[in-house]
Coordinates of C-alpha atoms in Angstrom, one line a residue:
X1 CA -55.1 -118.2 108.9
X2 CA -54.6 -114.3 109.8
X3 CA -51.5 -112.4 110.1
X4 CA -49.2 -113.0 113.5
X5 CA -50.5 -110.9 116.1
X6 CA -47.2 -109.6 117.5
X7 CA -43.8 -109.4 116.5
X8 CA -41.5 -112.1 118.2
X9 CA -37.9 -111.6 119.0
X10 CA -36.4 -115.0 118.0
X11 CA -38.2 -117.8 119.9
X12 CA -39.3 -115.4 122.6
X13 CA -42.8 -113.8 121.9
X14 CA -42.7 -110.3 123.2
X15 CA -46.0 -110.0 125.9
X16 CA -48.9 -108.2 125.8
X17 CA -48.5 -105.0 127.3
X18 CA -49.8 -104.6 130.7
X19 CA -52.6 -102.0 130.6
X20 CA -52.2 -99.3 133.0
X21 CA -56.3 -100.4 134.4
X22 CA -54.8 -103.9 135.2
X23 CA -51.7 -102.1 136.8
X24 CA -53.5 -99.8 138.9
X25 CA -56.4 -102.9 139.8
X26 CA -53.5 -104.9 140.8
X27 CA -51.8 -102.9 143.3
X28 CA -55.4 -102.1 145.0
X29 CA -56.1 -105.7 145.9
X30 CA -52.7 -106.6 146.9
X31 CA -54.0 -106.1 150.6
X32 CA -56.0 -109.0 150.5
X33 CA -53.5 -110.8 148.3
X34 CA -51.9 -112.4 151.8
X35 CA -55.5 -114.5 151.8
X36 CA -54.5 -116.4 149.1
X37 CA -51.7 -118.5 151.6
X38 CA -54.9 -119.5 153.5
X39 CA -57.5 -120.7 150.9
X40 CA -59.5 -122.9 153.2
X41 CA -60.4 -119.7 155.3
X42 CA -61.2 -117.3 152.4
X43 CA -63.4 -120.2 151.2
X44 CA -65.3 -120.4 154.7
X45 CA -65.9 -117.1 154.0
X46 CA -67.4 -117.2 150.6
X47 CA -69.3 -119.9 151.8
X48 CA -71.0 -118.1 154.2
X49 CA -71.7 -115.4 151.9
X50 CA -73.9 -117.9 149.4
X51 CA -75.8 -119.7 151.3
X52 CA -76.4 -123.8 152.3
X53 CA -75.2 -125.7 149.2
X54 CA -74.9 -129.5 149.4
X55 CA -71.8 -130.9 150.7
X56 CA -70.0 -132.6 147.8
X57 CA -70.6 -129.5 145.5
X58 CA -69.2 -127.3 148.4
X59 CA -66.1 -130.2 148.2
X60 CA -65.3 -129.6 145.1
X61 CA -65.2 -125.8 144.9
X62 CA -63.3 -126.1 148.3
X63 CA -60.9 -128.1 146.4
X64 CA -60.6 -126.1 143.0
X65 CA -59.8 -122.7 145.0
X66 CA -57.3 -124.4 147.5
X67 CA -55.2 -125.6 144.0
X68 CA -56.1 -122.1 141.8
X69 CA -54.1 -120.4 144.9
X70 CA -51.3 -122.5 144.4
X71 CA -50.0 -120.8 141.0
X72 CA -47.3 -119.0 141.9
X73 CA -47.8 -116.1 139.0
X74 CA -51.5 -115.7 140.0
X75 CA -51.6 -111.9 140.6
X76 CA -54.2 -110.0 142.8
X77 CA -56.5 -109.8 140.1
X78 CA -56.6 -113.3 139.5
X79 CA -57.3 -114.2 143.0
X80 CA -59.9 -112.0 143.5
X81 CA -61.1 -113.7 139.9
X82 CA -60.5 -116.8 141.4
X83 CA -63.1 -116.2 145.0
X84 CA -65.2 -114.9 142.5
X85 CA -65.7 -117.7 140.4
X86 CA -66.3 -120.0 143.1
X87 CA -68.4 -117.1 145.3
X88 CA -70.6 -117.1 142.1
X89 CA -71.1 -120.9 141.7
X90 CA -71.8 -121.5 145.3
X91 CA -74.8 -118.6 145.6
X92 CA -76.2 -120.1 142.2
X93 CA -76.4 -123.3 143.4
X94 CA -77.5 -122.1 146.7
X95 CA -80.6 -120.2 145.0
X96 CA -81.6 -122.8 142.9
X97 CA -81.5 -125.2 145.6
X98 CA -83.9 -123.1 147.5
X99 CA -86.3 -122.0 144.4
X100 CA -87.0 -125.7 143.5
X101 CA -87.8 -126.2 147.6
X102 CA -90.2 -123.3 147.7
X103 CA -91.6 -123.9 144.1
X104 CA -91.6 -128.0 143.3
X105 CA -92.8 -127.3 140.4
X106 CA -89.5 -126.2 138.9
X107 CA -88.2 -129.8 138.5
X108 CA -91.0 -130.9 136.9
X109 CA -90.7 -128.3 134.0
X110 CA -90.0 -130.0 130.5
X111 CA -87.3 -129.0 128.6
X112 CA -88.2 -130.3 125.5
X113 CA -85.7 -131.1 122.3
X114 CA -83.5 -128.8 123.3
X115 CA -80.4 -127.7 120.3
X116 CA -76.8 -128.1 121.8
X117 CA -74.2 -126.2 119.7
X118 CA -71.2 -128.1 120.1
X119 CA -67.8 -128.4 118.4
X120 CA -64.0 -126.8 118.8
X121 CA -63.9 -123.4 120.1
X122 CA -63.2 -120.7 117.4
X123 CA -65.6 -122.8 114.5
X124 CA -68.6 -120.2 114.4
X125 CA -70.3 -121.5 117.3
X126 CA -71.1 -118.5 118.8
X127 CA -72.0 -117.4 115.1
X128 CA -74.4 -120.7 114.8
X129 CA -75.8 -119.9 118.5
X130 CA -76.8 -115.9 117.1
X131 CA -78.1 -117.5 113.9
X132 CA -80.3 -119.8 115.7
X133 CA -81.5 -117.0 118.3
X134 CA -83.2 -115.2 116.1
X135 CA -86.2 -117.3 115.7
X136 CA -89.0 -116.4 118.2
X137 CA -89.8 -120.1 119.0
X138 CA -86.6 -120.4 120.0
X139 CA -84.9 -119.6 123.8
X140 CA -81.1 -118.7 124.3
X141 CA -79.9 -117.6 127.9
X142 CA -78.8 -114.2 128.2
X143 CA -75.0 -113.3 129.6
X144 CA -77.0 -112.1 132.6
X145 CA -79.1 -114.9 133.4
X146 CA -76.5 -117.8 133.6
X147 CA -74.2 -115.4 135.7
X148 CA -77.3 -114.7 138.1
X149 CA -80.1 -117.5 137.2
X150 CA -83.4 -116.6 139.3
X151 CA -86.8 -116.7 138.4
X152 CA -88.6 -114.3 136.5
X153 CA -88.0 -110.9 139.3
X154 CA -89.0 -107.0 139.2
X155 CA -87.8 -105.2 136.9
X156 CA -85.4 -104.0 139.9
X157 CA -84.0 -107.1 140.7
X158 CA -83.5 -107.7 136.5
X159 CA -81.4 -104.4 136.7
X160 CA -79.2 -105.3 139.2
X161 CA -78.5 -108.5 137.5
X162 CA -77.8 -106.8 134.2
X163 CA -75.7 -104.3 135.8
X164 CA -73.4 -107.1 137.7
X165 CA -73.4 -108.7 134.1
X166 CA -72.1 -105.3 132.5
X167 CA -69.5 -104.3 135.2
X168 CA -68.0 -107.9 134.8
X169 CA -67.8 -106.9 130.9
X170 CA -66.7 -104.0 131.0
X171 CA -63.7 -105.2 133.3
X172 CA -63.0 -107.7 131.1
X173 CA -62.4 -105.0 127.9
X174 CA -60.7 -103.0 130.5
X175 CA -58.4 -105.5 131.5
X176 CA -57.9 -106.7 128.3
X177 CA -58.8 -104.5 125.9
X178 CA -58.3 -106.5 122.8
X179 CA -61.0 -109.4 124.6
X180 CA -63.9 -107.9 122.8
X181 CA -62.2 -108.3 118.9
X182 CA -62.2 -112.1 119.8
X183 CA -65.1 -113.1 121.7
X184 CA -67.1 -109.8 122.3
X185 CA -69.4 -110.7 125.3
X186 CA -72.9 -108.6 125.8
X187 CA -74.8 -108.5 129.1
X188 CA -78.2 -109.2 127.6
X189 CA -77.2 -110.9 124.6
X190 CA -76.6 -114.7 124.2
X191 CA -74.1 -116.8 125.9
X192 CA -73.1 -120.3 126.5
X193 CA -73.6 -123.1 129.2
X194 CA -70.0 -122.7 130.5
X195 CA -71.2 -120.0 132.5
X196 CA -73.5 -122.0 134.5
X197 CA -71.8 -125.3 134.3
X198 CA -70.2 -125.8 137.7
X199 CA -67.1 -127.5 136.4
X200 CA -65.4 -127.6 132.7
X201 CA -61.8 -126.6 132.0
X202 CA -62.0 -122.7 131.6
X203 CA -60.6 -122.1 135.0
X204 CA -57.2 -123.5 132.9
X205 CA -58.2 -120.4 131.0
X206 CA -56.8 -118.3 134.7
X207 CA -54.1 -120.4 136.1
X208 CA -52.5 -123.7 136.0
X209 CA -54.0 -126.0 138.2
X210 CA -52.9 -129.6 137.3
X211 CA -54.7 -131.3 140.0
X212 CA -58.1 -129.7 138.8
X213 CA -57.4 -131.2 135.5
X214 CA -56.5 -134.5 136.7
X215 CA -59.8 -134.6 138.6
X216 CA -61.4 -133.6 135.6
X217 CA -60.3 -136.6 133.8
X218 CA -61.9 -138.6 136.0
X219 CA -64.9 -136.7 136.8
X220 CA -68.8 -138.1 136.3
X221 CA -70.2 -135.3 134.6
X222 CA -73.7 -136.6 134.6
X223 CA -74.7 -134.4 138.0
X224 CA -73.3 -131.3 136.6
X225 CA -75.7 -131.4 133.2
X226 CA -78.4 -132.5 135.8
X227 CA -77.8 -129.5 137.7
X228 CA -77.6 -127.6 134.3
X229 CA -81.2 -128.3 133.4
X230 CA -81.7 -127.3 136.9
X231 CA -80.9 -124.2 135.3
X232 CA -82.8 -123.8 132.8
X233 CA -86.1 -125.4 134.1
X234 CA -85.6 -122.1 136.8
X235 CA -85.3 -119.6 134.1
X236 CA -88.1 -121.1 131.7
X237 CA -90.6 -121.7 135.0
X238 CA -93.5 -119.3 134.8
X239 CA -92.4 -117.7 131.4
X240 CA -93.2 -118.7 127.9
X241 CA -92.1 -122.3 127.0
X242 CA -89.7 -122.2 123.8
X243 CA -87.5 -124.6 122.2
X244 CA -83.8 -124.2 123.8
X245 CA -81.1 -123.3 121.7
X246 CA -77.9 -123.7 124.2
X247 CA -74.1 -123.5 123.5
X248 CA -70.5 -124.5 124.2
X249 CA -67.4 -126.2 122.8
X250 CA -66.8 -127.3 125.8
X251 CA -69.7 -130.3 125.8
X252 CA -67.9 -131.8 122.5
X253 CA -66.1 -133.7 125.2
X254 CA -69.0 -135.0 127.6
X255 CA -71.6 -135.6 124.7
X256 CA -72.3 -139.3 126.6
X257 CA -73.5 -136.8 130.3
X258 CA -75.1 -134.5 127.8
X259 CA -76.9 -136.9 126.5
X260 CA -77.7 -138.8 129.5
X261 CA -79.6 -135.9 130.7
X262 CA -80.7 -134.6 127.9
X263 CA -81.7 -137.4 125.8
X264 CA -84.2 -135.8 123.3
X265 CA -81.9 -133.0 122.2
X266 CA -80.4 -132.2 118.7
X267 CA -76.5 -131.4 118.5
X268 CA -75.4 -129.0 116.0
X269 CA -70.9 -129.8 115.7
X270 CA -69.2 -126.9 113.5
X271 CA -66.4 -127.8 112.0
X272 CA -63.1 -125.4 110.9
X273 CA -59.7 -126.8 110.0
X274 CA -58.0 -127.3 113.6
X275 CA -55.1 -125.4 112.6
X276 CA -56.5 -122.2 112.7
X277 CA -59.2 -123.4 115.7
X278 CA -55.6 -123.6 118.2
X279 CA -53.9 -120.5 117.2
X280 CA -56.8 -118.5 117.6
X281 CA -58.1 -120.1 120.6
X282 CA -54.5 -119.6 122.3
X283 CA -54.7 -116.4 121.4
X284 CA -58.1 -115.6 123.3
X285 CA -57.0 -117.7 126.2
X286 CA -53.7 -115.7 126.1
X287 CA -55.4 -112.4 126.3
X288 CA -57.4 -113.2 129.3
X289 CA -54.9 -115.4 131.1
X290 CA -52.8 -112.0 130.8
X291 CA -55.4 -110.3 133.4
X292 CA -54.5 -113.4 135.8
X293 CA -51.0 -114.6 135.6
X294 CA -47.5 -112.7 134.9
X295 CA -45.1 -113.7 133.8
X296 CA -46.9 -116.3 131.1
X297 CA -45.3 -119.2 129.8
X298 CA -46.8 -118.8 125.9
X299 CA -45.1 -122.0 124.8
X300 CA -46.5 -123.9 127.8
X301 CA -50.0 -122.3 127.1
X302 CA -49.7 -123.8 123.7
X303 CA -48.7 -127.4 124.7
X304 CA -51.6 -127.3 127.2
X305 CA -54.7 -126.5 125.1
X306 CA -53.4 -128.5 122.0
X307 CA -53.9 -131.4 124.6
X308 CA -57.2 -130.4 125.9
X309 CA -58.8 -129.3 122.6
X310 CA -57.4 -133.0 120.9
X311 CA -58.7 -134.8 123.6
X312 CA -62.2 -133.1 124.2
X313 CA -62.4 -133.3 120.1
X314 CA -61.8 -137.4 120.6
X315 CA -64.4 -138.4 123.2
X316 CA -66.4 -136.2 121.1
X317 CA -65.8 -138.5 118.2
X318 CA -66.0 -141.8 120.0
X319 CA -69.5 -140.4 121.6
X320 CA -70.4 -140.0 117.9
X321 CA -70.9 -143.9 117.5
X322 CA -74.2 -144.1 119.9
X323 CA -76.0 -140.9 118.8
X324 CA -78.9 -141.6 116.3
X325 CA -78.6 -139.9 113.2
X326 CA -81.2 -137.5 113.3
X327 CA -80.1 -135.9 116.1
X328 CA -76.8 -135.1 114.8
X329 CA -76.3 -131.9 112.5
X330 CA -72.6 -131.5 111.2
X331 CA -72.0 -128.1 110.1
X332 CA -68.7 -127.3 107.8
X333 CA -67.7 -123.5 108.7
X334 CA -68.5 -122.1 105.1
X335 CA -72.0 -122.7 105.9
X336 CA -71.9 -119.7 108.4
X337 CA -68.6 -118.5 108.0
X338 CA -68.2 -117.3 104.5
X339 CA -72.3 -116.9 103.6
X340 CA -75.0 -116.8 106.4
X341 CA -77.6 -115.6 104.0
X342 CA -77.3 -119.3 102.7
X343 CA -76.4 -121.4 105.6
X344 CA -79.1 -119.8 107.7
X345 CA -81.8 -121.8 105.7
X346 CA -80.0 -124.7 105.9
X347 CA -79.5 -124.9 109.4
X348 CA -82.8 -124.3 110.2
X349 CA -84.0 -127.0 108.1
X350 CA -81.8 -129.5 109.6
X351 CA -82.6 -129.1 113.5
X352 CA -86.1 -128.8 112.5
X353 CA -86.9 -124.8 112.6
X354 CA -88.8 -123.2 110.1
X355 CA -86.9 -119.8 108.5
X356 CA -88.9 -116.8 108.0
X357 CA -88.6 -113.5 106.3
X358 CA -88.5 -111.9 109.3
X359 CA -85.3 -114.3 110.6
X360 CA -83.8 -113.0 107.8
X361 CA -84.5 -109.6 108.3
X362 CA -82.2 -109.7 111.5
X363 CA -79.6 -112.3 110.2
X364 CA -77.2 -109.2 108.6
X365 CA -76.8 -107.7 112.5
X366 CA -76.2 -110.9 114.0
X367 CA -73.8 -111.9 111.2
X368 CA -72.0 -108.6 111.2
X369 CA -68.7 -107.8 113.5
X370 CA -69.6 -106.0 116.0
X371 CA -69.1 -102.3 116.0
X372 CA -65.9 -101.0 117.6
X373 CA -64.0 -104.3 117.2
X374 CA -60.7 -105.3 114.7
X375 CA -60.1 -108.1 112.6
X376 CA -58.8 -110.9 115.1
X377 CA -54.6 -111.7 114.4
X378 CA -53.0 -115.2 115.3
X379 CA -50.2 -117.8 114.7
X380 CA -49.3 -121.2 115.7
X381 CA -45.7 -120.0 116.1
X382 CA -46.2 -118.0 119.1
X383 CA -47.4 -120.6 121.2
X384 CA -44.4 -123.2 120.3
X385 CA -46.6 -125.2 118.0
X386 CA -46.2 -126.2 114.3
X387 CA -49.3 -127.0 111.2
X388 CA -47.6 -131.1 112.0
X389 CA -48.1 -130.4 115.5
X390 CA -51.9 -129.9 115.1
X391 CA -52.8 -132.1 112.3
X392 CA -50.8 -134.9 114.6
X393 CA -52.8 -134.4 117.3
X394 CA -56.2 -134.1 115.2
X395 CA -55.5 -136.7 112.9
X396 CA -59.1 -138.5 113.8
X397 CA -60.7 -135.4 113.5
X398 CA -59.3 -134.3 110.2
X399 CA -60.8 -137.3 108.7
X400 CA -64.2 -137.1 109.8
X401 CA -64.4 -133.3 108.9
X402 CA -63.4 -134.4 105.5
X403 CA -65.8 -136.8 105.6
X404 CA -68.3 -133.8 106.8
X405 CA -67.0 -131.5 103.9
X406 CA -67.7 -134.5 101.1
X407 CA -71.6 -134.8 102.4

């Protein structure tokens, strides 16, 4: 694990500083902080903004905003973060609704043994997701695209998608200027399906809203990955068919929905010891929270994702049982984390892809840390958690990654 990232006065962790960009953001929207007392009508308005969307998808967005306003350290920034998640969920799904009316032939589009990366956050996912992008038969979806997903536009309407891409970035470093050390994100580079997915837990990531998780619990996921390939059948429609290569930790825990919809596919699960997975996913979720919520409760923080990453890691396991061998590539983090240049073949071979000189050509650039960024600090102790804490609650998953580690 690396160093502590701050210095703590006893028990209390001393909080990030406030960076005078947030400051200065902050007091600007505080006029239309009072809207946040009145969430139904700010979300008439947002509504009417995007467009027609069915009415259990508007429902539910209705739902999540009216509980994200009711955390009472939400700042101005994170409400206007909040309106504009849910503004951007509502015109996607307003868009793609249209496209597929005007052009039927979108749904019928095949999206054909498609690679999931899966796994706990902070295991070389994203790593796994570059490796695998580098291959031209395969397709990953740019930042850009799953903010904006449209079919293939002038080059004018590609700019101004790239451009709302970049100004989101660039906030993000400017809010949180240590964001880009962790999980540096790049307009027109790849990302992951949480983007598009219309609900996972990330808003959890921006404030505490326990009746969003409760309904999460209990949620069918199924229409959400079938509006997901929705997605993707839009941006691969009238372009070059390639072999998907898509990415988040967050479908470990709805592999049986995944599945479901996406039967043919190939999951690739990285695997890292879980103690150093929670400390330095706390630590990213800390650093963006910190644009959204003050004062933060870092023990609480802790508590919180220990939960959700144990249980998302469990119905991963139990969906384990049903998926066919073949289709199931377990990859232990020094295949990609200590040696690319000898994991790379490796993984290829086991989703199928052939590796070329040329792949490894561009494998030192993906594989490199990006320029500009620092080593990434992090401790369990900061967020109120202990080594017995974590190998309590991923006691199930400890044994099957030593069972991965022994293959």
């Amino acid at each position: 694990m690396s160093a502590v990232s701050s210095v703590s006065h006893g028990s209390v962790p001393v909080p990030l500083p406030l960076p005078l960009p947030l400051t200065l953001a902050n007091l600007l929207l505080r006029a239309g902080f009072s809207s946040r007392r009145t969430p139904d009508r700010a979300f008439d308005r947002l509504a009417a903004d995007a467009g027609p969307v069915d009415a259990g998808f508007s429902d539910d967005f209705r739902l999540l905003l009216d509980h994200w306003a009711r955390d009472e350290n939400l700042t101005p920034v994170g409400w206007w973060s909040a309106q504009g998640h849910v503004r951007r969920h509502l015109a996607n799904r307003a868009r793609v609704r249209r496209l597929i009316a005007e052009h039927p032939g979108i749904a019928q589009e095949p999206i054909e043994r498609p690679v999931f990366v899966v796994g706990l956050p902070r295991t070389a996912t994203t790593l796994t997701h570059g490796v695998l992008s580098l291959s031209e038969q395969h397709r990953c979806p740019l930042l850009w695209e799953l903010l904006t997903p449209d079919l293939d536009g002038s080059p004018e309407q590609r700019e101004k998608a790239v451009r709302a891409a970049r100004m989101m970035v660039g906030g993000i470093n400017l809010f949180a200027p240590r964001y880009r050390d962790i999980h540096p994100l790049v307009a027109e580079g790849p990302e992951e399906c949480t983007f598009a997915l219309p609900h996972t837990i990330m808003p959890l990531s921006q404030a505490r809203i326990p009746a969003y998780r409760a309904a999460l619990d209990a949620r069918d996921f199924v229409p959400d990955y079938a509006y997901l390939k929705q997605i993707y059948q839009v941006l691969q429609y009238g372009r070059p068919r390639r072999r998907w290569v898509l990415k988040s930790p967050l479908h470990t825990g709805n592999l049986d929905a995944l599945l479901a919809v996406f039967p043919d596919a190939t999951l690739v699960w990285t695997h890292r010891d879980p103690a150093a997975v929670v400390a330095s996913f706390c630590s990213l979720i800390e650093h963006g929270m910190a644009i959204t919520l003050r004062p933060l409760d870092l023990h609480g923080l802790g508590a919180t994702w220990l939960e959700l990453l144990s249980d998302s890691v469990r119905r991963g396991i139990a969906a384990r049982a049903s998926i066919p061998r073949g289709a199931l590539v377990d990859v232990p983090y020094s295949w990609l984390g200590s040696d690319p240049a000898s994991g790379a073949p490796k993984l290829y071979d086991a989703v199928g892809a052939r590796w070329t000189e040329a792949d490894a050509a561009r494998l030192p650039k993906v594989a490199a840390r990006p320029k500009g960024t620092r080593p990434h600090s992090y401790d369990l102790s900061r967020y109120g958690l202990t080594r017995a804490d974590v190998d309590s609650a991923f006691a199930g998953y400890n044994a099957l990654r030593a069972e991965v580690d022994r293959a």
